[in-house]
Structure formats: C-alpha cells, structure tokens
Amino acid sequence: MSDGTLRAPLGALAIVGLAVLALGVSRADARAAWKPDRRAVAGPSVVSGSSFLVPRLSIARLQYDGGGDWYANPSSIPNLLEAIARRTTLDVDRTEGRVTLTDERLWDYPFLHVTGHGNIKLSDAEVERLREYLLRGGFLHVSDNYGLDESFRREIARVFPDRPLVDVPRAHPIYHIVYDLPQGVPKIHEHDGKPARGLGIFVGDRLAVFYDYQSDLGNGWEDVGTYNDPPALHEAALRMGVNLFVYAVTSRPTP
C-alpha cells in the first residue's frame, strides 16, 4: 500500500475532530450548542498548512461475503445521515457509501456500518485491512440484526484476538456526547428476551468498535412505519446514532 495516499483521509479527520472539540461545547446543552467549524468539516478540501485531503463526512455500509444480507435496512443510513445533518452543524454528505474492505475508498469514510441477518465471513486479507482501518482511527458500528451475532463475534475475534468485546460503561461519552442516554443503548426490537447491551473494543482509550447487541439500532433508523414501532423508539435509535457518529469523528487520534 502507499503510506501517504491511504493515511491522508483518516489523518485529516483527526483535524476535524480537534476543530470540533476545540469549541468547548457544553454537554449539558449539546443539542442546541453543537457548533463545529464548518470550514473544517466541509469537503473535499485541503486543510490549511497540511497536505491532508478532507473528505466529506459520511457513513459507509460494509459489503461482506458469507451469505448474510449486508444490504438490510435500506432506509436506515440515509435517515441517520439526515438526522445528523439536521441536528448538528457537521457538514455531512447524506449519500450512503458502500464499500468492501479491500476497496481503496474505505479510507475516505470515518464510520463503517455493518448489519444483516446471517453469516459474515472475512478473508485473511480483509481481517488485516479491518484491523488496519481501526488502528488508524476508523470506527466500526455493528447492529445486531437477528442472526448476526455468532458470525460477527467469530470474525471480530480474528481481527483483535487480544482485545475482547466488553460492555461500554454508561458513563462513556458515546452515551452523552450530544444526547444524554443514561440507560445506555436503547432496546428497539426483541430478539431473545435479553436486555440491550452496548459492547465495544477499545484501542487505547478510544472506542473503535461499537456493537449494539440485542438492540437493533439499524431497524430503529428505518422509515417510520416499517416495523410499526412507536415514534419514541425511532427517536431513541436516531439519538443513539447521532451520538455514535459525532463520537466517531471527534475521537480519532491526531496523525
């Protein structure tokens, strides 16, 4: 790989994160006061004094092998991007990306989303690429569409055999950075009668992987009426999604 060309987008978004954090937004009123510098998040553009190219902020859906329907919940990501655009001043690109782990466009996206029912299978090369993406500041969100759990746990253990999934503490910024969610990840759909859990993998102090187990956030982001869920569940899912995205783009390490 070319070190310079692939490191630029993720490194550039570290600068975006610093620009946002430097504004000193009060979490007590983050919904109203979130004011990142639009010049820092608009793109594509070149950051002053840097060789890094800043891509537009968006979410990429991961296309994977194994038989699972990676394309499930088609309205979920567009709805979440719309919510991020309306509820923050982040200049998000509202077009959902779709990438494989071997796609060079992977490096343009700070946030990678995985969903589906059934099996996920990664090649050895994809395992290495996902590990590199996460170690270099990328963020992976996996939504537990029923049937995904076993294969995801198997594959993520290949990516990080020395970093187990752990419960993300409810005091973590992921639950408070924009919306205050003191009970943690919301329960959207019933699977096995178990409570919703927010599981994660940390790289140093940074949360690099977030797995909404027994929650099904992706279903909650879908168009209202898709599953006959009450509006309150749709809203709870969107609030969690906004928190996930804002955390992802403001927590990455500096280059």
XYZ file of N, CA and C in Angstrom:
765
model
N 0.842 -1.196 0.000
C 0.000 0.000 0.000
C 0.872 1.238 0.000
N 0.334 2.332 -0.405
C 1.053 3.607 -0.378
C 0.734 4.311 0.917
N 1.742 4.479 1.775
C 1.516 5.050 3.101
C 0.902 6.443 3.019
N 1.391 7.284 2.110
C 0.905 8.656 2.043
C -0.516 8.770 1.563
N -0.883 8.004 0.509
C -2.202 8.179 -0.071
C -3.297 7.586 0.799
N -3.014 6.518 1.537
C -4.065 5.887 2.321
C -4.219 6.497 3.701
N -3.175 7.086 4.239
C -3.280 7.655 5.568
C -3.925 9.034 5.565
N -3.932 9.709 4.451
C -4.395 11.095 4.436
C -5.830 11.280 4.902
N -6.847 10.542 4.374
C -8.217 10.835 4.788
C -8.461 10.633 6.267
N -7.985 9.495 6.848
C -8.234 9.260 8.259
C -7.455 10.246 9.112
N -6.247 10.565 8.729
C -5.493 11.558 9.476
C -6.152 12.918 9.417
N -6.699 13.262 8.259
C -7.346 14.563 8.109
C -8.539 14.697 9.029
N -9.277 13.593 9.214
C -10.447 13.672 10.062
C -10.079 13.824 11.522
N -8.837 13.481 11.890
C -8.387 13.800 13.235
C -8.388 15.310 13.431
N -7.999 16.042 12.375
C -8.004 17.501 12.433
C -9.437 18.008 12.560
N -10.373 17.371 11.871
C -11.784 17.729 12.009
C -12.212 17.565 13.450
N -11.843 16.417 14.057
C -12.228 16.174 15.437
C -11.674 17.228 16.369
N -10.417 17.610 16.185
C -9.829 18.628 17.032
C -10.525 19.970 16.855
N -10.901 20.288 15.613
C -11.589 21.554 15.366
C -12.926 21.592 16.083
N -13.633 20.463 16.103
C -14.921 20.402 16.787
C -14.730 20.510 18.293
N -13.793 19.699 18.827
C -13.603 19.679 20.269
C -13.095 21.004 20.803
N -12.326 21.732 19.988
C -11.731 22.984 20.445
C -12.771 24.044 20.765
N -14.000 23.834 20.317
C -15.036 24.835 20.550
C -15.593 24.776 21.967
N -15.251 23.715 22.711
C -15.667 23.635 24.103
C -17.160 23.544 24.272
N -17.829 22.694 23.493
C -19.277 22.555 23.575
C -19.677 21.987 24.927
N -20.654 22.590 25.565
C -21.165 22.081 26.834
C -22.072 20.896 26.581
N -21.783 19.775 27.207
C -22.631 18.600 27.019
C -24.014 18.822 27.607
N -24.131 19.732 28.566
C -25.429 19.974 29.179
C -26.439 20.510 28.174
N -25.948 21.178 27.128
C -26.865 21.736 26.134
C -26.328 21.469 24.735
N -25.784 20.268 24.532
C -25.107 19.968 23.277
C -26.043 19.984 22.087
N -27.287 19.623 22.313
C -28.214 19.589 21.189
C -28.393 20.958 20.548
N -28.335 21.993 21.371
C -28.510 23.351 20.842
C -27.193 24.024 20.514
N -26.131 23.625 21.206
C -24.893 24.396 21.141
C -23.789 23.761 20.322
N -24.071 22.630 19.663
C -23.013 21.945 18.911
C -22.638 22.787 17.697
N -21.446 23.413 17.724
C -21.054 24.362 16.691
C -19.652 24.095 16.159
N -19.420 22.961 15.473
C -18.108 22.784 14.867
C -17.881 23.775 13.741
N -16.623 24.027 13.427
C -16.249 24.960 12.376
C -16.565 24.350 11.011
N -17.510 24.908 10.301
C -17.892 24.354 9.004
C -16.730 24.348 8.024
N -15.813 25.271 8.183
C -14.661 25.279 7.281
C -13.813 24.032 7.483
N -13.843 23.474 8.688
C -13.035 22.290 8.974
C -13.696 21.019 8.475
N -15.041 21.006 8.394
C -15.706 19.775 8.016
C -16.245 19.791 6.597
N -16.205 20.917 5.931
C -16.633 20.946 4.537
C -15.592 20.242 3.679
N -16.026 19.609 2.588
C -15.043 18.909 1.789
C -15.618 18.572 0.425
N -14.775 17.984 -0.456
C -13.354 17.814 -0.161
C -12.600 19.135 -0.250
N -11.615 19.285 0.614
C -10.808 20.497 0.608
C -9.477 20.179 1.253
N -8.545 21.115 1.177
C -7.247 20.920 1.788
C -7.174 21.752 3.052
N -6.795 21.113 4.169
C -6.658 21.825 5.427
C -5.453 22.753 5.339
N -5.628 23.996 5.759
C -4.548 24.969 5.684
C -3.326 24.486 6.448
N -2.159 24.557 5.778
C -0.916 24.151 6.411
C -0.715 22.664 6.474
N -1.544 21.905 5.765
C -1.440 20.448 5.808
C -1.581 19.886 4.417
N -1.007 18.692 4.214
C -1.149 18.011 2.931
C -2.332 17.072 2.923
N -3.104 17.040 4.032
C -4.202 16.100 4.123
C -5.421 16.600 3.350
N -6.063 15.701 2.624
C -7.316 15.999 1.942
C -8.461 15.628 2.864
N -9.398 16.542 3.082
C -10.527 16.279 3.963
C -11.718 15.818 3.140
N -12.129 14.550 3.272
C -13.301 14.094 2.546
C -14.570 14.577 3.235
N -15.681 14.548 2.517
C -16.946 14.853 3.157
C -17.257 13.761 4.166
N -17.891 14.130 5.256
C -18.202 13.182 6.314
C -19.431 12.371 5.943
N -19.324 11.047 6.029
C -20.469 10.201 5.733
C -20.284 8.833 6.372
N -21.193 7.939 6.096
C -21.191 6.572 6.612
C -21.127 5.612 5.441
N -20.289 4.599 5.551
C -20.208 3.560 4.526
C -20.776 2.259 5.078
N -21.588 1.618 4.284
C -22.096 0.290 4.608
C -21.097 -0.738 4.096
N -20.757 -1.715 4.925
C -19.798 -2.733 4.520
C -20.483 -3.870 3.766
N -19.992 -4.134 2.562
C -20.446 -5.278 1.778
C -19.491 -6.438 2.067
N -20.012 -7.518 2.628
C -19.186 -8.639 3.055
C -19.689 -9.942 2.425
N -18.839 -10.965 2.455
C -19.198 -12.291 1.968
C -19.687 -13.160 3.127
N -20.207 -14.338 2.785
C -20.656 -15.288 3.793
C -22.121 -15.639 3.705
N -22.896 -14.803 2.983
C -24.309 -15.111 2.792
C -25.271 -14.210 3.519
N -24.780 -13.426 4.470
C -25.665 -12.515 5.179
C -26.091 -11.344 4.304
N -27.279 -10.804 4.578
C -27.809 -9.705 3.761
C -27.265 -8.372 4.261
N -26.055 -8.060 3.825
C -25.372 -6.828 4.224
C -26.157 -5.582 3.850
N -27.075 -5.722 2.900
C -27.856 -4.599 2.367
C -29.153 -4.390 3.136
N -29.359 -5.072 4.254
C -30.612 -4.957 5.012
C -30.834 -3.532 5.506
N -32.093 -3.229 5.819
C -32.486 -1.911 6.349
C -32.074 -0.775 5.408
N -32.594 -0.767 4.187
C -32.105 0.191 3.187
C -32.323 1.655 3.518
N -33.323 1.975 4.322
C -33.559 3.396 4.633
C -32.839 3.845 5.897
N -32.137 2.942 6.558
C -31.578 3.269 7.872
C -30.472 4.311 7.815
N -29.456 4.093 6.994
C -28.336 5.033 6.956
C -28.752 6.385 6.379
N -29.514 6.436 5.277
C -29.974 7.757 4.822
C -30.739 8.531 5.891
N -31.578 7.841 6.659
C -32.317 8.527 7.717
C -31.398 9.022 8.821
N -30.388 8.232 9.178
C -29.453 8.672 10.197
C -28.645 9.868 9.706
N -28.164 9.824 8.473
C -27.402 10.955 7.936
C -28.252 12.224 7.893
N -29.524 12.067 7.570
C -30.429 13.222 7.586
C -30.553 13.791 8.998
N -30.650 12.917 9.984
C -30.754 13.374 11.367
C -29.479 14.095 11.803
N -28.317 13.545 11.431
C -27.049 14.188 11.788
C -26.965 15.576 11.160
N -27.381 15.674 9.891
C -27.333 16.954 9.190
C -28.248 17.989 9.837
N -29.411 17.551 10.294
C -30.382 18.479 10.865
C -30.089 18.838 12.325
N -29.476 17.927 13.040
C -29.341 18.103 14.486
C -27.952 18.568 14.924
N -26.997 18.559 14.035
C -25.670 19.095 14.325
C -25.308 20.049 13.191
N -24.183 20.713 13.309
C -23.707 21.541 12.213
C -22.578 20.858 11.451
N -22.405 19.565 11.658
C -21.456 18.809 10.850
C -21.947 18.770 9.403
N -21.060 19.045 8.488
C -21.407 19.117 7.070
C -21.335 17.721 6.456
N -22.301 16.888 6.799
C -22.279 15.502 6.355
C -22.771 15.366 4.920
N -22.182 14.414 4.231
C -22.671 14.004 2.922
C -23.802 13.014 3.177
N -25.004 13.315 2.706
C -26.171 12.496 3.039
C -26.306 11.268 2.148
N -25.322 11.019 1.297
C -25.339 9.833 0.439
C -24.602 8.695 1.124
N -25.268 7.583 1.323
C -24.649 6.396 1.923
C -23.566 5.839 1.018
N -22.403 5.547 1.589
C -21.358 4.865 0.847
C -21.522 3.359 0.966
N -20.985 2.650 -0.009
C -20.965 1.178 0.049
C -19.587 0.716 -0.374
N -18.924 -0.018 0.520
C -17.549 -0.424 0.261
C -17.331 -1.860 0.710
N -16.314 -2.488 0.134
C -15.755 -3.718 0.664
C -14.494 -3.345 1.435
N -13.973 -4.271 2.191
C -12.779 -3.971 2.973
C -11.536 -3.826 2.108
N -11.582 -4.335 0.898
C -10.433 -4.189 0.003
C -10.570 -2.997 -0.937
N -11.662 -2.268 -0.817
C -11.905 -1.087 -1.646
C -11.029 0.065 -1.143
N -10.321 0.741 -2.034
C -9.491 1.880 -1.630
C -10.336 3.022 -1.070
N -11.622 3.079 -1.420
C -12.493 4.137 -0.897
C -12.787 3.964 0.590
N -12.449 2.803 1.155
C -12.640 2.580 2.586
C -12.033 3.708 3.410
N -10.859 4.188 2.979
C -10.130 5.190 3.750
C -10.786 6.569 3.711
N -11.778 6.755 2.854
C -12.473 8.034 2.786
C -13.565 8.169 3.857
N -13.891 7.075 4.534
C -15.030 7.079 5.451
C -14.574 6.897 6.899
N -14.980 7.790 7.786
C -14.620 7.656 9.198
C -15.474 6.649 9.946
N -16.624 6.268 9.357
C -17.628 5.454 10.061
C -18.064 4.328 9.131
N -17.871 3.088 9.593
C -18.215 1.899 8.816
C -19.339 1.168 9.543
N -20.421 0.869 8.817
C -21.612 0.245 9.410
C -21.797 -1.162 8.864
N -22.095 -2.098 9.770
C -22.331 -3.496 9.396
C -23.672 -3.932 9.957
N -24.463 -4.587 9.106
C -25.715 -5.161 9.564
C -26.031 -6.384 8.709
N -27.182 -6.978 8.943
C -27.598 -8.135 8.157
C -28.050 -9.286 9.038
N -28.727 -10.253 8.404
C -29.163 -11.469 9.089
C -28.313 -12.613 8.549
N -27.639 -13.327 9.415
C -26.892 -14.479 8.929
C -25.391 -14.290 8.990
N -24.711 -14.993 8.116
C -23.281 -15.196 8.244
C -22.445 -14.069 7.656
N -21.400 -13.698 8.389
C -20.340 -12.821 7.908
C -19.078 -13.662 7.801
N -18.382 -13.550 6.687
C -17.120 -14.263 6.523
C -16.101 -13.340 5.895
N -14.986 -13.135 6.605
C -13.916 -12.280 6.110
C -12.727 -13.128 5.684
N -12.102 -12.739 4.592
C -10.863 -13.384 4.181
C -9.733 -12.925 5.090
N -8.603 -13.596 5.012
C -7.451 -13.176 5.807
C -7.038 -11.745 5.460
N -7.090 -11.428 4.170
C -6.725 -10.071 3.745
C -7.714 -9.041 4.299
N -8.996 -9.377 4.354
C -9.998 -8.457 4.890
C -9.824 -8.278 6.395
N -9.462 -9.341 7.095
C -9.193 -9.232 8.531
C -8.053 -8.240 8.776
N -6.993 -8.357 7.997
C -5.860 -7.450 8.147
C -6.249 -6.013 7.825
N -7.055 -5.838 6.769
C -7.455 -4.485 6.364
C -8.359 -3.846 7.414
N -9.276 -4.624 7.979
C -10.157 -4.067 9.006
C -9.358 -3.696 10.249
N -8.421 -4.526 10.638
C -7.572 -4.196 11.786
C -6.818 -2.891 11.534
N -6.259 -2.747 10.335
C -5.520 -1.530 9.998
C -6.430 -0.313 10.026
N -7.617 -0.449 9.456
C -8.582 0.650 9.427
C -8.903 1.130 10.849
N -9.123 0.187 11.749
C -9.485 0.546 13.119
C -8.300 1.114 13.897
N -7.128 0.556 13.703
C -5.950 1.059 14.404
C -5.558 2.455 13.931
N -5.911 2.787 12.697
C -5.586 4.099 12.159
C -6.669 5.140 12.410
N -7.663 4.796 13.196
C -8.648 5.794 13.597
C -10.041 5.582 13.067
N -10.271 4.552 12.254
C -11.611 4.273 11.772
C -12.512 3.770 12.883
N -13.829 3.885 12.663
C -14.829 3.470 13.651
C -15.765 2.468 13.000
N -16.003 1.355 13.670
C -16.893 0.300 13.181
C -18.111 0.209 14.086
N -19.299 0.341 13.470
C -20.551 0.102 14.196
C -21.219 -1.132 13.614
N -21.562 -2.069 14.472
C -22.253 -3.299 14.059
C -23.598 -3.329 14.763
N -24.659 -3.472 13.974
C -26.008 -3.507 14.522
C -26.524 -4.941 14.481
N -26.959 -5.434 15.609
C -27.338 -6.833 15.772
C -28.704 -7.115 15.159
N -28.731 -7.182 13.834
C -29.902 -7.725 13.165
C -29.939 -9.206 13.495
N -31.093 -9.736 13.811
C -31.180 -11.093 14.358
C -30.498 -12.120 13.449
N -29.577 -12.897 14.026
C -28.860 -13.909 13.274
C -27.423 -13.548 12.973
N -27.018 -12.348 13.335
C -25.674 -11.851 13.021
C -24.656 -12.168 14.113
N -25.122 -12.384 15.328
C -24.257 -12.385 16.497
C -23.112 -13.397 16.417
N -23.405 -14.635 16.149
C -22.378 -15.685 16.201
C -21.245 -15.430 15.220
N -21.596 -15.096 13.976
C -20.535 -14.911 12.981
C -19.768 -13.619 13.216
N -20.431 -12.579 13.697
C -19.691 -11.346 13.984
C -18.672 -11.563 15.093
N -19.082 -12.227 16.159
C -18.145 -12.471 17.260
C -16.958 -13.309 16.788
N -17.228 -14.270 15.939
C -16.127 -15.095 15.403
C -15.153 -14.263 14.587
N -15.668 -13.400 13.719
C -14.800 -12.637 12.827
C -14.069 -11.511 13.552
N -14.731 -10.847 14.488
C -14.047 -9.752 15.182
C -12.955 -10.306 16.100
N -13.109 -11.544 16.562
C -12.047 -12.170 17.348
C -10.824 -12.468 16.491
N -11.018 -12.641 15.191
C -9.876 -12.777 14.279
C -9.187 -11.428 14.070
N -9.969 -10.373 14.047
C -9.411 -9.035 13.847
C -8.596 -8.614 15.072
N -9.165 -8.839 16.251
C -8.500 -8.449 17.502
C -8.519 -9.625 18.480
N -7.670 -10.617 18.288
C -7.663 -11.767 19.201
C -7.273 -11.401 20.624
N -6.613 -10.267 20.807
C -6.152 -9.838 22.125
C -7.015 -8.743 22.727
N -8.114 -8.394 22.065
C -8.992 -7.337 22.567
C -10.428 -7.847 22.542
N -10.953 -8.345 23.663
C -12.319 -8.884 23.675
C -13.372 -7.783 23.657
N -14.568 -8.142 23.223
C -15.708 -7.242 23.368
C -16.037 -7.095 24.842
N -16.232 -5.852 25.267
C -16.570 -5.566 26.664
C -17.769 -4.624 26.695
N -18.469 -4.606 27.804
C -19.562 -3.658 27.972
C -18.994 -2.240 28.047
N -19.555 -1.343 27.231
C -19.129 0.054 27.266
C -19.806 0.717 28.463
N -19.041 1.279 29.392
C -19.644 1.885 30.592
C -20.656 2.968 30.226
N -21.707 3.060 31.010
C -22.753 4.042 30.722
C -22.297 5.479 30.929
N -21.168 5.641 31.589
C -20.604 6.984 31.734
C -19.773 7.391 30.526
N -19.572 6.489 29.565
C -18.739 6.785 28.401
C -19.382 7.887 27.550
N -18.563 8.736 26.910
C -19.113 9.810 26.071
C -20.041 9.341 24.960
N -19.946 8.095 24.526
C -20.813 7.612 23.460
C -22.292 7.756 23.834
N -22.578 7.765 25.124
C -23.960 7.886 25.599
C -24.330 9.308 26.028
N -23.415 10.263 25.849
C -23.678 11.603 26.380
C -23.176 12.736 25.484
N -22.471 12.451 24.419
C -21.741 13.489 23.695
C -22.661 14.530 23.047
N -23.833 14.130 22.615
C -24.844 15.072 22.109
C -26.136 14.883 22.889
N -26.679 13.677 22.846
C -27.874 13.346 23.618
C -27.473 12.575 24.866
N -28.121 12.860 25.967
C -27.853 12.164 27.218
C -28.696 10.893 27.270
N -28.024 9.750 27.252
C -28.691 8.447 27.269
C -28.172 7.668 28.482
N -28.624 8.019 29.672
C -28.059 7.428 30.891
C -28.293 5.935 31.029
N -29.288 5.390 30.315
C -29.553 3.951 30.378
C -28.779 3.168 29.328
N -27.946 3.863 28.573
C -27.160 3.173 27.555
C -27.926 2.982 26.267
N -27.515 1.991 25.480
C -28.109 1.765 24.162
C -29.584 1.381 24.313
N -30.483 1.991 23.530
C -31.912 1.688 23.682
C -32.281 0.331 23.099
N -33.296 -0.256 23.654
C -33.835 -1.531 23.174
C -34.876 -1.219 22.107
N -34.594 -1.601 20.853
C -35.506 -1.295 19.748
C -36.388 -2.495 19.421
N -35.778 -3.657 19.194
C -36.543 -4.855 18.847
C -36.187 -6.022 19.755
N -37.170 -6.844 20.000
C -36.994 -8.027 20.836
C -36.362 -9.149 20.028
N -35.348 -9.795 20.615
C -34.734 -10.951 19.971
C -34.939 -12.194 20.821
N -34.216 -12.282 21.907
C -34.266 -13.483 22.741
C -34.667 -13.184 24.183
N -35.375 -12.080 24.378
C -35.777 -11.729 25.726
C -34.640 -11.217 26.583
N -33.555 -10.812 25.949
C -32.394 -10.318 26.679
C -32.338 -8.793 26.615
N -31.701 -8.164 27.592
C -31.589 -6.699 27.563
C -30.611 -6.239 26.489
N -30.816 -5.033 26.014
C -29.879 -4.444 25.055
C -28.561 -4.143 25.764
N -27.471 -4.374 25.028
C -26.139 -4.098 25.577
C -25.304 -3.389 24.521
N -24.543 -2.418 24.964
C -23.583 -1.765 24.095
C -22.212 -2.349 24.362
N -21.720 -3.161 23.435
C -20.422 -3.803 23.589
C -19.403 -3.092 22.716
N -18.158 -3.111 23.137
C -17.162 -2.397 22.357
C -15.781 -2.994 22.467
N -14.915 -2.519 21.579
C -13.491 -2.818 21.619
C -12.753 -1.489 21.642
N -11.825 -1.366 22.573
C -11.064 -0.140 22.738
C -9.671 -0.298 22.156
N -9.187 0.754 21.512
C -7.798 0.863 21.087
C -7.201 1.982 21.928
N -6.448 1.618 22.949
C -6.053 2.603 23.947
C -7.303 3.077 24.666
N -7.485 4.388 24.761
C -8.678 4.942 25.397
C -9.825 5.169 24.411
N -9.559 4.976 23.140
C -10.563 5.265 22.112
C -11.436 4.046 21.834
N -12.738 4.253 21.822
C -13.677 3.209 21.426
C -13.650 3.098 19.906
N -13.195 1.956 19.392
C -13.038 1.780 17.950
C -14.142 0.934 17.341
N -14.770 0.067 18.143
C -15.854 -0.808 17.673
C -17.008 -0.684 18.651
N -18.205 -0.483 18.116
C -19.406 -0.471 18.961
C -20.411 -1.454 18.379
N -20.862 -2.375 19.210
C -21.788 -3.437 18.800
C -23.061 -3.305 19.623
N -24.175 -2.939 18.975
C -25.436 -2.843 19.713
C -26.104 -4.220 19.728
N -25.817 -4.976 20.761
C -26.280 -6.359 20.917
C -27.679 -6.379 21.527
N -28.586 -7.136 20.897
C -29.973 -7.263 21.351
C -30.686 -5.906 21.358
N -30.265 -5.019 20.464
C -30.870 -3.689 20.382
C -31.521 -3.463 19.025
N -30.738 -3.648 17.956
C -31.219 -3.488 16.588
C -31.435 -2.025 16.208
N -30.384 -1.211 16.438
C -30.473 0.208 16.096
C -30.809 0.427 14.631
N -30.230 -0.397 13.745
C -30.480 -0.233 12.317
C -31.954 -0.299 11.970
N -32.696 -1.206 12.612
C -34.137 -1.252 12.395
C -34.797 0.022 12.899
N -34.288 0.538 14.009
C -34.867 1.756 14.558
C -34.659 2.970 13.679
N -33.606 2.968 12.863
C -33.350 4.088 11.954
C -34.209 4.038 10.697
N -34.841 2.912 10.433
C -35.629 2.772 9.213
C -36.808 3.751 9.197
N -37.417 3.902 8.013
C -38.563 4.797 7.867
C -39.630 4.477 8.910
N -40.226 5.516 9.476
C -41.318 5.328 10.428
C -42.430 4.519 9.761
N -42.917 3.505 10.451
C -43.966 2.650 9.912
C -43.457 1.351 9.332
N -42.156 1.229 9.123
C -41.614 -0.004 8.542
C -41.901 -1.206 9.431
N -41.773 -1.028 10.744
C -41.970 -2.141 11.678
C -43.086 -1.867 12.677
N -43.870 -0.834 12.441
C -44.944 -0.462 13.357
C -44.420 -0.156 14.765
N -43.207 0.347 14.833
C -42.659 0.759 16.119
C -43.233 2.124 16.513
N -43.373 2.384 17.789
C -43.808 3.721 18.214
C -42.764 4.766 17.853
N -43.182 5.992 17.585
C -42.218 7.056 17.235
C -41.116 7.236 18.266
N -41.403 6.958 19.531
C -40.399 7.146 20.577
C -39.192 6.228 20.365
N -39.414 5.031 19.854
C -38.298 4.119 19.590
C -37.460 4.602 18.419
N -38.128 5.096 17.385
C -37.411 5.660 16.243
C -36.528 6.824 16.693
N -37.078 7.670 17.535
C -36.321 8.817 18.035
C -35.148 8.366 18.904
N -35.377 7.383 19.768
C -34.296 6.891 20.628
C -33.160 6.314 19.804
N -33.504 5.576 18.751
C -32.480 4.989 17.883
C -31.686 6.075 17.168
N -32.382 7.094 16.655
C -31.681 8.184 15.974
C -30.759 8.933 16.929
N -31.192 9.170 18.145
C -30.347 9.874 19.114
C -29.060 9.078 19.388
N -29.208 7.769 19.535
C -28.020 6.947 19.743
C -27.117 7.011 18.521
N -27.702 6.982 17.333
C -26.914 7.055 16.105
C -26.164 8.369 15.955
N -26.817 9.474 16.304
C -26.146 10.778 16.260
C -24.946 10.773 17.207
N -25.139 10.246 18.403
C -24.020 10.150 19.346
C -22.874 9.324 18.781
N -23.202 8.186 18.175
C -22.166 7.317 17.613
C -21.337 8.057 16.566
N -22.014 8.750 15.667
C -21.301 9.407 14.578
C -20.445 10.561 15.087
N -21.006 11.386 15.962
C -20.251 12.529 16.470
C -19.034 12.041 17.256
N -19.213 11.002 18.051
C -18.064 10.446 18.761
C -17.020 9.939 17.770
N -17.455 9.225 16.738
C -16.521 8.641 15.780
C -15.643 9.690 15.125
N -16.217 10.838 14.760
C -15.438 11.835 14.022
C -14.719 12.826 14.922
N -14.943 12.751 16.238
C -14.244 13.654 17.148
C -13.281 12.939 18.077
N -13.153 11.629 17.945
C -12.313 10.876 18.879
C -11.069 10.303 18.241
N -10.916 10.471 16.923
C -9.786 9.816 16.250
C -8.464 10.464 16.629
N -7.400 9.674 16.629
C -6.108 10.211 17.052
C -5.550 11.212 16.064
N -4.686 12.083 16.546
C -4.007 13.015 15.664
C -2.960 12.258 14.853
N -2.682 12.695 13.597
C -1.729 11.981 12.748
C -0.289 12.131 13.245
